[in-house]
Coordinates of C-alpha atoms and ligand atoms in Angstrom, one line a residue:
Chain A
M259 CA 71.9 27.9 -44.9
K260 CA 73.8 28.7 -41.7
A261 CA 73.4 27.2 -38.2
L262 CA 74.5 28.8 -35.0
V263 CA 75.0 26.6 -32.0
A264 CA 75.5 27.8 -28.4
V265 CA 77.6 25.7 -26.1
K266 CA 78.4 26.0 -22.5
R267 CA 81.3 24.8 -20.4
V268 CA 79.9 23.2 -17.2
V269 CA 81.0 20.8 -14.4
D270 CA 81.0 17.3 -15.9
F271 CA 77.8 15.4 -15.3
N272 CA 79.7 12.7 -13.4
V273 CA 81.0 15.1 -10.7
K274 CA 79.0 15.4 -7.5
V275 CA 79.4 19.1 -6.6
R276 CA 79.8 20.1 -2.9
V277 CA 78.4 23.1 -1.2
K278 CA 81.0 25.2 0.6
A279 CA 80.7 24.9 4.3
D280 CA 79.8 28.6 4.8
G281 CA 77.0 28.3 2.2
S282 CA 78.5 31.0 0.0
G283 CA 78.6 28.9 -3.1
L284 CA 79.9 25.7 -4.6
D285 CA 83.3 24.1 -4.4
I286 CA 84.1 23.7 -8.1
G287 CA 87.7 24.8 -8.0
N288 CA 89.4 21.8 -9.5
V289 CA 86.6 19.5 -10.8
K290 CA 86.4 18.1 -14.3
M291 CA 84.6 20.4 -16.8
S292 CA 82.9 19.4 -20.1
M293 CA 80.5 20.6 -22.7
N294 CA 77.0 20.7 -21.4
P295 CA 75.5 17.3 -22.6
F296 CA 72.4 19.0 -24.1
D297 CA 74.7 21.3 -26.1
E298 CA 76.6 18.3 -27.4
C299 CA 73.3 17.1 -28.9
A300 CA 72.7 20.5 -30.4
I301 CA 76.1 20.5 -32.1
E302 CA 75.6 16.9 -33.2
E303 CA 72.3 17.8 -34.8
A304 CA 73.8 20.7 -36.7
V305 CA 76.6 18.4 -38.0
R306 CA 74.1 15.8 -39.1
L307 CA 72.1 18.5 -40.9
K308 CA 75.3 19.6 -42.6
E309 CA 76.2 16.0 -43.6
A310 CA 72.7 15.7 -45.0
G311 CA 73.3 18.8 -47.2
K312 CA 70.6 20.8 -45.4
I313 CA 73.0 23.5 -44.2
N314 CA 76.4 24.6 -45.2
E315 CA 78.0 26.3 -42.3
I316 CA 78.0 25.8 -38.5
V317 CA 79.1 28.5 -36.1
A318 CA 79.7 27.5 -32.5
V319 CA 79.5 30.2 -29.8
S320 CA 80.4 30.1 -26.2
L321 CA 80.3 32.7 -23.5
G322 CA 82.5 32.8 -20.4
E323 CA 86.1 32.6 -19.1
K324 CA 89.2 31.8 -21.2
K325 CA 88.8 28.0 -20.7
C326 CA 85.6 28.0 -22.8
E327 CA 88.0 27.6 -25.6
D328 CA 88.1 23.9 -24.7
V329 CA 84.4 23.3 -25.4
L330 CA 84.7 25.4 -28.6
R331 CA 87.5 23.2 -29.7
T332 CA 85.4 20.1 -29.0
A333 CA 82.6 21.7 -31.1
L334 CA 85.0 22.3 -33.9
A335 CA 86.3 18.8 -33.7
M336 CA 82.7 17.5 -33.9
G337 CA 82.2 19.4 -37.1
A338 CA 81.5 23.0 -36.5
D339 CA 83.2 25.2 -39.1
R340 CA 84.2 28.1 -36.9
A341 CA 83.8 29.4 -33.4
I342 CA 83.1 32.6 -31.6
H343 CA 84.2 33.1 -28.0
V344 CA 82.7 36.0 -26.0
E345 CA 85.3 36.1 -23.3
T346 CA 84.3 37.3 -19.9
D347 CA 84.9 36.4 -16.2
E348 CA 81.5 37.9 -15.4
E349 CA 78.8 35.4 -14.0
L350 CA 76.1 35.4 -16.7
D351 CA 72.6 34.2 -16.2
S352 CA 70.2 33.1 -18.9
R353 CA 68.9 36.7 -19.3
A354 CA 72.4 38.1 -20.0
V355 CA 73.4 35.1 -22.2
S356 CA 70.3 35.4 -24.4
K357 CA 71.0 39.2 -24.9
I358 CA 74.6 38.5 -25.9
L359 CA 73.5 35.7 -28.2
Q360 CA 70.9 38.0 -29.8
K361 CA 73.7 40.4 -30.8
I362 CA 75.7 37.5 -32.3
V363 CA 72.7 36.2 -34.2
E364 CA 72.0 39.7 -35.6
K365 CA 75.5 39.8 -36.9
E366 CA 75.7 36.2 -38.2
Q367 CA 72.2 35.9 -39.5
P368 CA 71.8 32.1 -39.1
Q369 CA 68.6 30.4 -40.2
I370 CA 68.8 27.8 -37.5
I371 CA 69.8 28.5 -34.0
L372 CA 70.4 25.4 -31.8
L373 CA 70.9 25.3 -28.1
G374 CA 70.7 22.7 -25.3
K375 CA 67.4 22.7 -23.5
Q376 CA 69.1 23.4 -20.2
A377 CA 72.6 23.7 -18.7
I378 CA 73.2 21.0 -16.1
D379 CA 74.8 23.5 -13.7
D380 CA 72.0 26.1 -13.1
D381 CA 69.2 23.9 -14.7
A382 CA 67.4 27.1 -15.6
N383 CA 66.0 26.0 -18.9
Q384 CA 65.5 29.6 -20.2
T385 CA 68.1 30.7 -22.7
A386 CA 66.6 29.3 -26.0
Q387 CA 63.1 30.6 -25.2
R388 CA 64.5 34.0 -24.2
L389 CA 66.6 34.2 -27.3
A390 CA 63.6 33.3 -29.5
A391 CA 61.6 36.0 -27.9
L392 CA 64.3 38.6 -28.4
L393 CA 64.6 37.7 -32.0
N394 CA 60.8 37.5 -32.5
A395 CA 61.5 34.0 -33.9
P396 CA 59.6 30.8 -33.5
Q397 CA 60.8 28.3 -30.9
A398 CA 60.7 24.5 -30.6
T399 CA 62.0 23.5 -27.2
F400 CA 62.9 19.9 -26.0
A401 CA 63.4 18.7 -29.5
S402 CA 63.7 15.0 -30.2
K403 CA 63.5 15.2 -34.0
V404 CA 64.4 17.9 -36.5
E405 CA 63.6 18.0 -40.2
V406 CA 64.6 20.8 -42.4
N407 CA 62.5 21.5 -45.4
N408 CA 62.8 24.4 -47.8
D409 CA 61.3 27.2 -45.9
E410 CA 60.3 25.6 -42.6
I411 CA 61.7 23.3 -40.0
V412 CA 59.5 20.5 -38.6
V413 CA 60.4 19.7 -35.0
T414 CA 59.0 16.9 -32.8
R415 CA 59.3 18.0 -29.2
E416 CA 58.9 16.2 -25.9
I417 CA 56.0 17.3 -23.8
D418 CA 54.3 15.9 -20.7
G419 CA 52.3 12.9 -21.8
G420 CA 53.9 12.4 -25.2
V421 CA 55.3 14.4 -28.1
E422 CA 54.1 17.3 -30.2
T423 CA 55.1 18.3 -33.8
L424 CA 55.5 21.9 -34.9
A425 CA 56.4 23.5 -38.2
L426 CA 58.5 26.7 -37.7
K427 CA 59.2 29.5 -40.1
L428 CA 62.9 30.5 -40.5
P429 CA 64.9 31.7 -38.7
A430 CA 64.0 29.5 -35.8
V431 CA 65.3 28.6 -32.4
I432 CA 65.5 25.0 -31.3
S433 CA 66.5 23.5 -27.9
A434 CA 67.8 20.0 -27.9
D435 CA 66.7 17.2 -25.6
L436 CA 68.9 14.2 -25.0
R437 CA 66.9 12.0 -27.3
L438 CA 67.5 14.1 -30.3
N439 CA 70.6 12.1 -31.2
E440 CA 73.7 10.4 -29.8
P441 CA 76.6 12.8 -30.0
R442 CA 79.7 11.4 -31.8
F443 CA 82.8 10.6 -29.9
V444 CA 85.6 13.1 -30.6
K445 CA 88.7 11.5 -32.1
L446 CA 92.1 12.9 -31.4
P447 CA 93.0 13.7 -35.1
N448 CA 89.8 15.7 -35.3
L449 CA 90.8 17.6 -32.2
M450 CA 94.2 18.3 -33.7
A451 CA 92.5 19.5 -37.0
A452 CA 90.1 21.6 -35.0
K453 CA 93.1 23.7 -33.8
K454 CA 93.4 25.1 -37.4
K455 CA 89.8 26.3 -37.5
T456 CA 89.0 29.9 -36.7
L457 CA 88.2 30.9 -33.1
E458 CA 87.2 34.5 -33.0
K459 CA 87.2 36.5 -29.8
Q460 CA 84.5 39.0 -28.9
S461 CA 83.9 41.0 -25.8
I462 CA 80.6 42.1 -24.1
E463 CA 81.8 45.7 -24.5
D464 CA 82.3 45.3 -28.3
L465 CA 78.8 43.8 -28.5
N466 CA 77.4 46.7 -26.5
V467 CA 75.0 44.6 -24.4
D468 CA 73.5 45.6 -21.1
I469 CA 73.8 42.6 -18.8
S470 CA 72.8 44.2 -15.5
G471 CA 69.9 43.0 -13.5
S472 CA 70.4 39.4 -12.7
L473 CA 69.1 37.5 -9.7
K474 CA 71.2 37.8 -6.6
M475 CA 72.4 34.6 -5.0
V476 CA 71.9 34.8 -1.2
S477 CA 73.1 31.4 -0.2
V478 CA 73.5 27.8 -1.2
A479 CA 72.6 24.8 0.9
E480 CA 72.9 21.1 0.6
P481 CA 69.7 19.2 -0.1
K482 CA 67.9 17.7 2.8
A483 CA 69.9 14.5 3.2
R484 CA 68.1 11.2 3.1
Q485 CA 69.3 8.6 5.5
A486 CA 70.0 5.2 4.0
G487 CA 67.4 3.0 5.5
V488 CA 67.4 -0.7 6.2
R489 CA 68.0 -3.8 4.1
V490 CA 65.3 -6.4 4.2
A491 CA 65.9 -10.0 3.7
N492 CA 62.9 -10.9 1.5
V493 CA 59.6 -9.8 0.1
S494 CA 57.6 -10.8 3.1
E495 CA 59.7 -8.6 5.3
L496 CA 59.4 -5.7 2.9
I497 CA 55.6 -6.0 2.9
E498 CA 55.6 -6.1 6.7
K499 CA 57.6 -2.9 6.9
L500 CA 55.5 -1.1 4.3
A501 CA 52.3 -2.1 6.0
A502 CA 53.8 -1.0 9.4
A503 CA 54.6 2.4 7.8
N504 CA 51.0 2.6 6.4
A505 CA 52.4 2.8 2.9
I506 CA 50.3 0.0 1.5
Chain B
M1298 CA 50.6 42.1 -4.6
T1299 CA 48.7 40.4 -7.3
V1300 CA 49.8 37.3 -9.2
L1301 CA 48.9 36.1 -12.6
I1302 CA 49.0 32.3 -13.2
V1303 CA 49.1 31.0 -16.7
A1304 CA 46.8 28.0 -16.8
E1305 CA 47.9 24.8 -18.5
H1306 CA 45.0 22.8 -20.0
N1307 CA 43.9 20.6 -22.8
G1308 CA 40.8 22.7 -23.6
K1309 CA 38.6 20.6 -21.3
Q1310 CA 40.6 20.1 -18.1
L1311 CA 43.1 22.0 -16.1
A1312 CA 46.5 20.4 -15.7
T1313 CA 46.9 19.3 -12.1
A1314 CA 50.3 21.1 -12.0
T1315 CA 48.5 24.4 -12.3
L1316 CA 46.6 23.5 -9.1
N1317 CA 50.0 23.2 -7.3
A1318 CA 51.1 26.6 -8.7
I1319 CA 47.8 28.2 -7.4
T1320 CA 48.7 27.0 -3.9
A1321 CA 52.2 28.3 -4.2
A1322 CA 51.1 31.7 -5.5
Q1323 CA 48.7 32.3 -2.6
K1324 CA 51.8 32.9 -0.5
L1325 CA 52.5 36.0 -2.7
G1326 CA 49.2 37.7 -2.8
E1327 CA 45.9 37.7 -4.7
V1328 CA 45.8 35.1 -7.4
H1329 CA 44.3 35.6 -10.9
V1330 CA 44.3 32.8 -13.4
L1331 CA 44.6 33.4 -17.2
V1332 CA 42.8 30.8 -19.3
A1333 CA 43.8 31.2 -22.9
G1334 CA 42.2 28.9 -25.4
S1335 CA 39.6 28.4 -28.0
D1336 CA 36.0 27.5 -27.0
C1337 CA 36.8 26.5 -23.5
L1338 CA 34.1 28.2 -21.4
N1339 CA 33.5 25.0 -19.4
L1340 CA 37.1 25.0 -18.3
V1341 CA 36.9 28.7 -17.4
E1342 CA 34.0 27.9 -15.1
Q1343 CA 35.9 25.0 -13.5
V1344 CA 38.8 27.3 -12.8
S1345 CA 36.5 29.9 -11.1
K1346 CA 35.5 27.3 -8.5
I1347 CA 39.1 26.6 -7.3
N1348 CA 39.7 27.8 -3.8
G1349 CA 42.1 30.7 -3.7
V1350 CA 41.4 32.0 -7.2
A1351 CA 40.2 35.6 -7.0
K1352 CA 39.6 36.2 -10.7
V1353 CA 39.7 34.3 -13.9
L1354 CA 40.9 36.1 -17.1
H1355 CA 39.6 34.4 -20.2
A1356 CA 41.1 35.0 -23.7
D1357 CA 39.4 33.2 -26.5
A1358 CA 40.8 33.0 -30.0
P1359 CA 41.5 30.2 -32.5
H1360 CA 45.2 30.8 -32.4
F1361 CA 45.3 30.1 -28.7
A1362 CA 43.9 26.6 -29.1
E1363 CA 47.3 24.7 -29.0
L1364 CA 48.9 27.0 -26.4
L1365 CA 51.9 27.7 -28.6
A1366 CA 54.6 29.8 -26.9
E1367 CA 54.7 32.3 -29.7
E1368 CA 51.0 33.1 -29.3
I1369 CA 50.6 32.9 -25.5
A1370 CA 53.6 34.9 -24.5
P1371 CA 52.5 38.2 -26.1
L1372 CA 49.0 37.7 -24.5
V1373 CA 50.5 37.3 -21.1
V1374 CA 52.7 40.4 -21.7
S1375 CA 49.7 42.4 -22.8
L1376 CA 48.0 41.6 -19.4
A1377 CA 51.1 41.9 -17.2
A1378 CA 51.0 45.5 -16.1
P1379 CA 49.1 45.2 -12.8
Y1380 CA 50.9 42.0 -11.7
T1381 CA 54.0 41.6 -9.6
H1382 CA 54.5 38.0 -10.4
L1383 CA 53.8 36.0 -13.5
V1384 CA 53.6 32.3 -12.7
A1385 CA 53.2 28.9 -14.2
A1386 CA 54.0 25.3 -13.1
A1387 CA 57.5 24.1 -14.2
S1388 CA 56.0 21.5 -16.5
A1389 CA 56.9 21.2 -20.2
F1390 CA 54.2 23.9 -20.8
G1391 CA 55.5 26.4 -18.2
K1392 CA 59.1 25.8 -19.1
N1393 CA 58.3 26.5 -22.8
I1394 CA 56.3 29.6 -22.4
M1395 CA 57.4 31.5 -19.3
P1396 CA 61.0 32.3 -20.3
R1397 CA 59.6 33.8 -23.5
V1398 CA 57.4 36.0 -21.3
A1399 CA 60.3 37.0 -19.1
A1400 CA 62.4 38.0 -22.1
L1401 CA 59.6 40.1 -23.6
L1402 CA 59.2 41.9 -20.2
D1403 CA 63.0 42.0 -19.7
C1404 CA 62.8 40.6 -16.3
S1405 CA 64.4 37.7 -14.4
Q1406 CA 62.8 34.3 -14.1
V1407 CA 63.2 32.0 -11.1
S1408 CA 62.9 28.5 -12.6
D1409 CA 61.5 25.4 -10.9
L1410 CA 61.3 27.0 -7.4
T1411 CA 60.7 24.7 -4.4
E1412 CA 60.1 27.4 -1.8
I1413 CA 58.8 30.9 -1.6
V1414 CA 60.6 32.7 1.3
D1415 CA 59.0 36.1 0.6
E1416 CA 57.9 38.0 -2.5
K1417 CA 61.5 38.7 -3.5
T1418 CA 63.2 35.6 -2.2
F1419 CA 63.0 32.0 -3.5
V1420 CA 64.7 28.7 -3.2
R1421 CA 65.4 26.5 -6.3
P1422 CA 67.5 23.4 -7.1
I1423 CA 70.7 23.6 -9.1
Y1424 CA 73.2 20.9 -10.2
A1425 CA 70.4 18.3 -10.5
G1426 CA 69.3 18.9 -7.0
N1427 CA 72.8 18.5 -5.5
A1428 CA 72.4 22.0 -4.1
F1429 CA 69.6 24.5 -3.4
V1430 CA 70.2 28.1 -4.0
T1431 CA 68.3 31.0 -2.4
V1432 CA 68.0 33.8 -4.9
Q1433 CA 66.6 37.3 -4.5
S1434 CA 65.5 40.1 -6.8
D1435 CA 64.3 43.7 -6.3
E1436 CA 62.7 43.8 -9.8
P1437 CA 59.2 45.2 -9.8
K1438 CA 58.1 42.1 -11.8
L1439 CA 59.3 38.6 -11.8
V1440 CA 58.5 35.4 -13.7
L1441 CA 58.3 32.2 -11.6
T1442 CA 57.9 28.6 -12.5
I1443 CA 56.9 26.3 -9.7
R1444 CA 58.0 22.8 -9.0
A1445 CA 54.6 21.1 -8.6
S1446 CA 55.8 18.3 -6.3
A1447 CA 56.9 20.9 -3.7
F1448 CA 53.4 22.3 -3.2
S1449 CA 50.0 20.7 -2.5
A1450 CA 47.2 21.0 -5.1
A1451 CA 44.5 23.6 -4.7
V1452 CA 41.0 22.1 -4.4
S1453 CA 37.6 23.3 -5.8
G1454 CA 35.0 24.7 -3.5
S1455 CA 31.6 26.3 -3.8
Q1456 CA 32.9 29.7 -4.7
N1457 CA 32.5 31.4 -8.0
A1458 CA 35.4 33.8 -8.8
P1459 CA 34.5 36.6 -11.3
I1460 CA 35.3 35.8 -14.9
E1461 CA 36.6 38.6 -17.1
A1462 CA 36.9 38.3 -20.8
V1463 CA 40.2 39.9 -22.1
M1464 CA 41.2 41.0 -25.5
A1465 CA 43.1 38.4 -27.6
T1466 CA 46.4 39.6 -28.9
P1467 CA 46.8 39.1 -32.7
A1468 CA 48.0 35.9 -34.2
Q1469 CA 51.8 35.8 -34.6
D1470 CA 51.9 33.1 -37.3
L1471 CA 55.5 32.2 -36.5
S1472 CA 54.9 28.5 -36.0
R1473 CA 52.2 26.0 -37.0
F1474 CA 50.8 23.2 -34.9
V1475 CA 51.2 19.9 -36.8
G1476 CA 50.1 17.2 -34.3
R1477 CA 50.4 15.7 -30.9
E1478 CA 50.7 12.1 -29.8
L1479 CA 49.8 11.5 -26.2
T1480 CA 50.4 8.1 -24.5
A1481 CA 47.0 6.9 -23.5
S1482 CA 46.8 5.4 -20.0
D1483 CA 44.2 4.9 -17.4
R1484 CA 46.9 4.8 -14.7
P1485 CA 47.3 7.7 -12.3
E1486 CA 49.4 10.5 -13.7
L1487 CA 53.1 10.0 -12.9
T1488 CA 53.5 13.3 -11.1
Q1489 CA 50.3 13.0 -9.0
A1490 CA 50.3 9.3 -8.2
R1491 CA 50.4 8.1 -4.6
V1492 CA 52.6 5.2 -5.6
V1493 CA 55.2 5.0 -8.4
V1494 CA 56.9 1.9 -9.6
S1495 CA 60.0 2.7 -11.7
G1496 CA 62.1 0.3 -13.7
G1497 CA 65.6 0.7 -15.1
R1498 CA 67.9 -0.8 -17.7
A1499 CA 68.0 -4.1 -15.8
F1500 CA 64.7 -5.2 -17.3
G1501 CA 66.4 -6.0 -20.5
S1502 CA 63.5 -5.6 -22.9
A1503 CA 60.2 -3.7 -23.4
E1504 CA 58.3 -7.0 -23.1
Q1505 CA 59.9 -7.8 -19.7
F1506 CA 59.4 -4.2 -18.5
D1507 CA 55.8 -4.4 -19.3
A1508 CA 55.2 -8.0 -18.1
L1509 CA 56.8 -7.4 -14.7
L1510 CA 55.9 -3.8 -13.9
T1511 CA 52.3 -3.6 -15.2
P1512 CA 50.9 -6.3 -12.8
L1513 CA 52.8 -4.7 -9.9
A1514 CA 51.5 -1.2 -10.8
D1515 CA 47.9 -2.6 -11.2
T1516 CA 48.1 -4.2 -7.8
L1517 CA 49.2 -1.0 -6.1
G1518 CA 47.2 1.4 -8.2
A1519 CA 50.5 2.9 -9.1
A1520 CA 51.9 5.0 -12.0
I1521 CA 54.9 3.5 -13.9
G1522 CA 58.1 5.4 -14.2
A1523 CA 61.5 4.7 -15.8
S1524 CA 65.1 5.7 -15.7
R1525 CA 66.6 7.3 -18.7
A1526 CA 68.5 4.2 -19.6
A1527 CA 65.1 2.3 -19.8
V1528 CA 63.6 5.1 -21.9
D1529 CA 66.6 5.2 -24.2
A1530 CA 66.4 1.5 -24.7
E1531 CA 62.7 2.0 -25.5
Y1532 CA 61.3 -0.1 -22.7
A1533 CA 59.1 2.9 -21.8
P1534 CA 58.0 6.1 -23.6
N1535 CA 60.0 9.3 -22.8
D1536 CA 57.3 10.9 -20.7
M1537 CA 57.7 8.2 -18.1
Q1538 CA 61.3 9.3 -17.4
V1539 CA 61.9 10.3 -13.8
G1540 CA 64.9 12.6 -13.0
Q1541 CA 66.7 15.8 -13.7
T1542 CA 65.6 15.9 -17.3
G1543 CA 62.3 14.0 -16.9
K1544 CA 59.5 14.3 -14.4
I1545 CA 60.0 15.3 -10.8
V1546 CA 57.9 13.1 -8.5
A1547 CA 57.3 12.9 -4.8
P1548 CA 54.8 10.1 -4.1
E1549 CA 54.1 8.5 -0.8
L1550 CA 55.8 5.3 -2.0
Y1551 CA 58.4 5.0 -4.8
F1552 CA 59.9 1.7 -6.0
A1553 CA 63.3 1.9 -7.9
I1554 CA 63.7 -1.5 -9.5
G1555 CA 66.9 -2.3 -11.4
I1556 CA 67.9 1.3 -11.3
S1557 CA 71.5 2.2 -10.2
G1558 CA 70.6 5.5 -8.5
A1559 CA 72.6 8.0 -10.6
I1560 CA 72.2 11.6 -9.3
Q1561 CA 70.3 12.5 -12.4
H1562 CA 67.7 9.9 -11.5
T1563 CA 67.5 10.5 -7.8
A1564 CA 67.1 14.3 -8.5
G1565 CA 63.6 13.4 -9.7
M1566 CA 62.5 11.2 -6.8
Q1567 CA 64.4 11.9 -3.6
D1568 CA 61.5 13.8 -2.1
S1569 CA 59.3 10.7 -2.1
K1570 CA 58.1 9.8 1.3
I1571 CA 59.2 6.1 1.3
I1572 CA 61.7 4.7 -1.2
V1573 CA 62.1 1.0 -1.9
A1574 CA 65.1 -0.2 -3.9
I1575 CA 65.4 -3.6 -5.6
N1576 CA 68.9 -4.2 -7.0
K1577 CA 71.2 -7.1 -7.3
D1578 CA 74.3 -5.0 -6.6
P1579 CA 74.6 -4.5 -2.8
D1580 CA 76.7 -1.5 -3.5
A1581 CA 74.3 0.3 -5.9
Q1582 CA 74.0 4.0 -5.1
I1583 CA 70.2 3.7 -5.0
F1584 CA 70.5 2.0 -1.5
N1585 CA 71.9 5.3 -0.1
V1586 CA 68.5 7.0 -0.6
A1587 CA 66.2 4.0 0.0
D1588 CA 64.3 3.4 3.2
F1589 CA 64.0 -0.3 2.4
G1590 CA 66.3 -2.2 0.1
I1591 CA 66.3 -5.7 -1.1
V1592 CA 69.4 -7.1 -2.7
G1593 CA 68.5 -9.6 -5.3
D1594 CA 67.3 -10.5 -8.8
L1595 CA 64.3 -8.4 -9.9
F1596 CA 63.1 -11.2 -12.1
E1597 CA 62.4 -13.2 -8.9
I1598 CA 61.6 -10.4 -6.5
V1599 CA 59.1 -8.5 -8.6
P1600 CA 56.7 -11.4 -9.4
E1601 CA 56.9 -12.6 -5.8
L1602 CA 56.1 -9.0 -4.6
T1603 CA 53.1 -8.8 -6.9
K1604 CA 51.9 -12.2 -5.8
Q1605 CA 52.2 -11.4 -2.1
L1606 CA 50.5 -8.0 -2.5
Q1607 CA 47.6 -9.6 -4.4
N1608 CA 47.2 -12.2 -1.6
R1609 CA 47.0 -9.6 1.2
Ligands
FAD2285 C1 72.6 15.4 -18.8 C2 72.0 14.1 -18.3 C3 70.7 14.0 -17.8 C4 70.2 12.8 -17.3 N1 68.9 12.8 -16.9 C5 68.4 11.7 -16.4 C6 67.1 11.6 -15.9 O1 66.3 12.5 -15.9 N2 66.6 10.4 -15.4 C7 67.5 9.3 -15.3 O2 67.0 8.2 -14.8 N3 68.7 9.3 -15.8 C8 69.2 10.5 -16.4 N4 70.5 10.5 -16.9 C9 71.2 9.2 -17.0 C10 71.8 8.8 -15.7 O3 73.1 9.4 -15.5 C11 72.0 7.2 -15.7 O4 72.8 6.9 -16.8 C12 70.7 6.5 -15.7 O5 69.8 6.9 -14.7 C13 71.0 5.0 -15.5 O6 69.8 4.2 -15.7 P1 69.6 2.8 -14.9 O7 69.9 3.0 -13.5 O8 68.4 2.2 -15.4 O9 70.8 2.0 -15.6 P2 72.1 1.4 -15.0 O10 73.0 2.5 -14.5 O11 72.7 0.5 -16.1 O12 71.7 0.5 -13.8 C14 71.1 -0.7 -13.9 C15 71.0 -1.3 -12.5 O13 70.3 -2.5 -12.5 C16 70.9 -3.4 -11.6 N5 70.5 -4.7 -12.1 C17 70.9 -5.4 -13.3 N6 70.3 -6.6 -13.4 C18 69.5 -6.7 -12.4 C19 68.6 -7.7 -11.9 N7 68.4 -8.8 -12.7 N8 67.9 -7.5 -10.8 C20 68.1 -6.4 -10.0 N9 68.9 -5.4 -10.4 C21 69.6 -5.6 -11.5 C22 72.4 -3.1 -11.7 O14 73.0 -3.5 -10.5 C23 72.3 -1.6 -11.9 O15 72.4 -0.9 -10.6 C24 71.0 11.7 -17.3 C25 72.3 11.8 -17.8 C26 72.8 12.9 -18.3 C27 74.2 13.0 -18.8

């Protein structure tokens, strides 16, 4: 059984991004970039399934500029067998990404397709669901537990108020939540070894995908700033202040 | 302009987040609500009484009972023709189903929007709420998910909107519902509570989390929340997590106790009216967003706070 995992290169979660003064976008010229944390969980899960003998090949895919190679190398170092890079400088939203992934899935024919539940840059939370729809495949979003049986996958997913368990026919699309697993730390020798693994290049033109029709960005603004308030010396003073503000 | 809202429910009751979505959608035009389910006529009648609802569409079939994305998305698509916007709350339910609808219709989705500027223009958070982007689309149809905490909840009135039975789409049989475990609680729902008391990693154990926060929450009639670190350490169940990847809350009063104030946490609570922070580190980031801060040990402060509140 083959697994395909999509990984995105995003601004590292520790970086506080700044809005450009003219509101035209974000200032992310020189900030640290990493693999989207949810995608790390997706890769980790695939590697664990392989280690458990449930699948035998893991293909990692990333879409975007040249530097996406870095996250693909990380995925390979974590245990993916080969990588596909759809190289483009175009801004891609979830709609475009899901259409490109659809083409790759149709070529690769994986049984399990794993993605992160959302990318921490645009926080859109759409790609896995869209891809599942385009493939007419079942979906299990926000997965916290994955079990592969012979002809179905049983997934526990996080919902408001608790968890829900679904059994999916194959091929199936799964989106990973952070609690799915704790991704392994990539060791230097593994990164070196990953350089020998195949990283195939593809282009949007080759794949023949129409990626027109995305949302237009009009402007970007800072969130309404909260003023730091006051320090109170003790509980009595806190209660006084809260009572004065009619909060209690 | 007519809007179709996909109702979230448990067969008996409408999820409150759908009420927030109904309020938001009224800014766009006439609001119709789709209730898909199995044997839920009572619920359909409840929905017809909500102010602002012009029509209720009712789809009844056994395969709609668990509101699986694979079953509900084709139903929404089959009804989509007359609508300019297809809308749900950005809850786990809406996030799961609506992108599937958008892909089947080949249209854009604006996720988790916090403001409707006009029928083509919306504001939504990106980068964990570090920035808000205004997006626009000229597409004839759009899918929207609504951040519930940014809109008030619609209320029921004496009206009776017409109810229309619609044809069920055939069962897809791609996935099978196995089970659901919901955390039982008689506390107010986290996203709707007037007061939220949240605890972080500092509590040290599930026992202490419970022993300190439960009496405080009881005294205040509050919901209990948690940071991701507290959830990961299993002090609290995952559906209590507040933040970028958990629940977005905006109560009148929010207590962040033993929580450092990482952006991923504040993303989920910074719209609260009043924020109180209790932390032993005077430089903790949480104090930058708190209206009132106490520097000190939570193991002393929380019991004292509970006692003094009880004695008021
Ligand atoms: C992709 C991604 C998504 C995330 N999503 C979320 C999310 O949705 N929600 C979320 O909360 N986090 C999220 N996080 C995690 C986030 O970055 C932080 O790691 C987390 O919020 C830290 O939790 P904490 O504040 O409880 O723990 P810590 O950062 O360990 O802070 C504990 C705090 O307690 C204080 N303290 C210790 N002892 C005491 C005492 N006795 N009395 C008083 N104070 C004390 C310390 O000074 C410290 O400030 C996410 C991270 C990633 C990478």
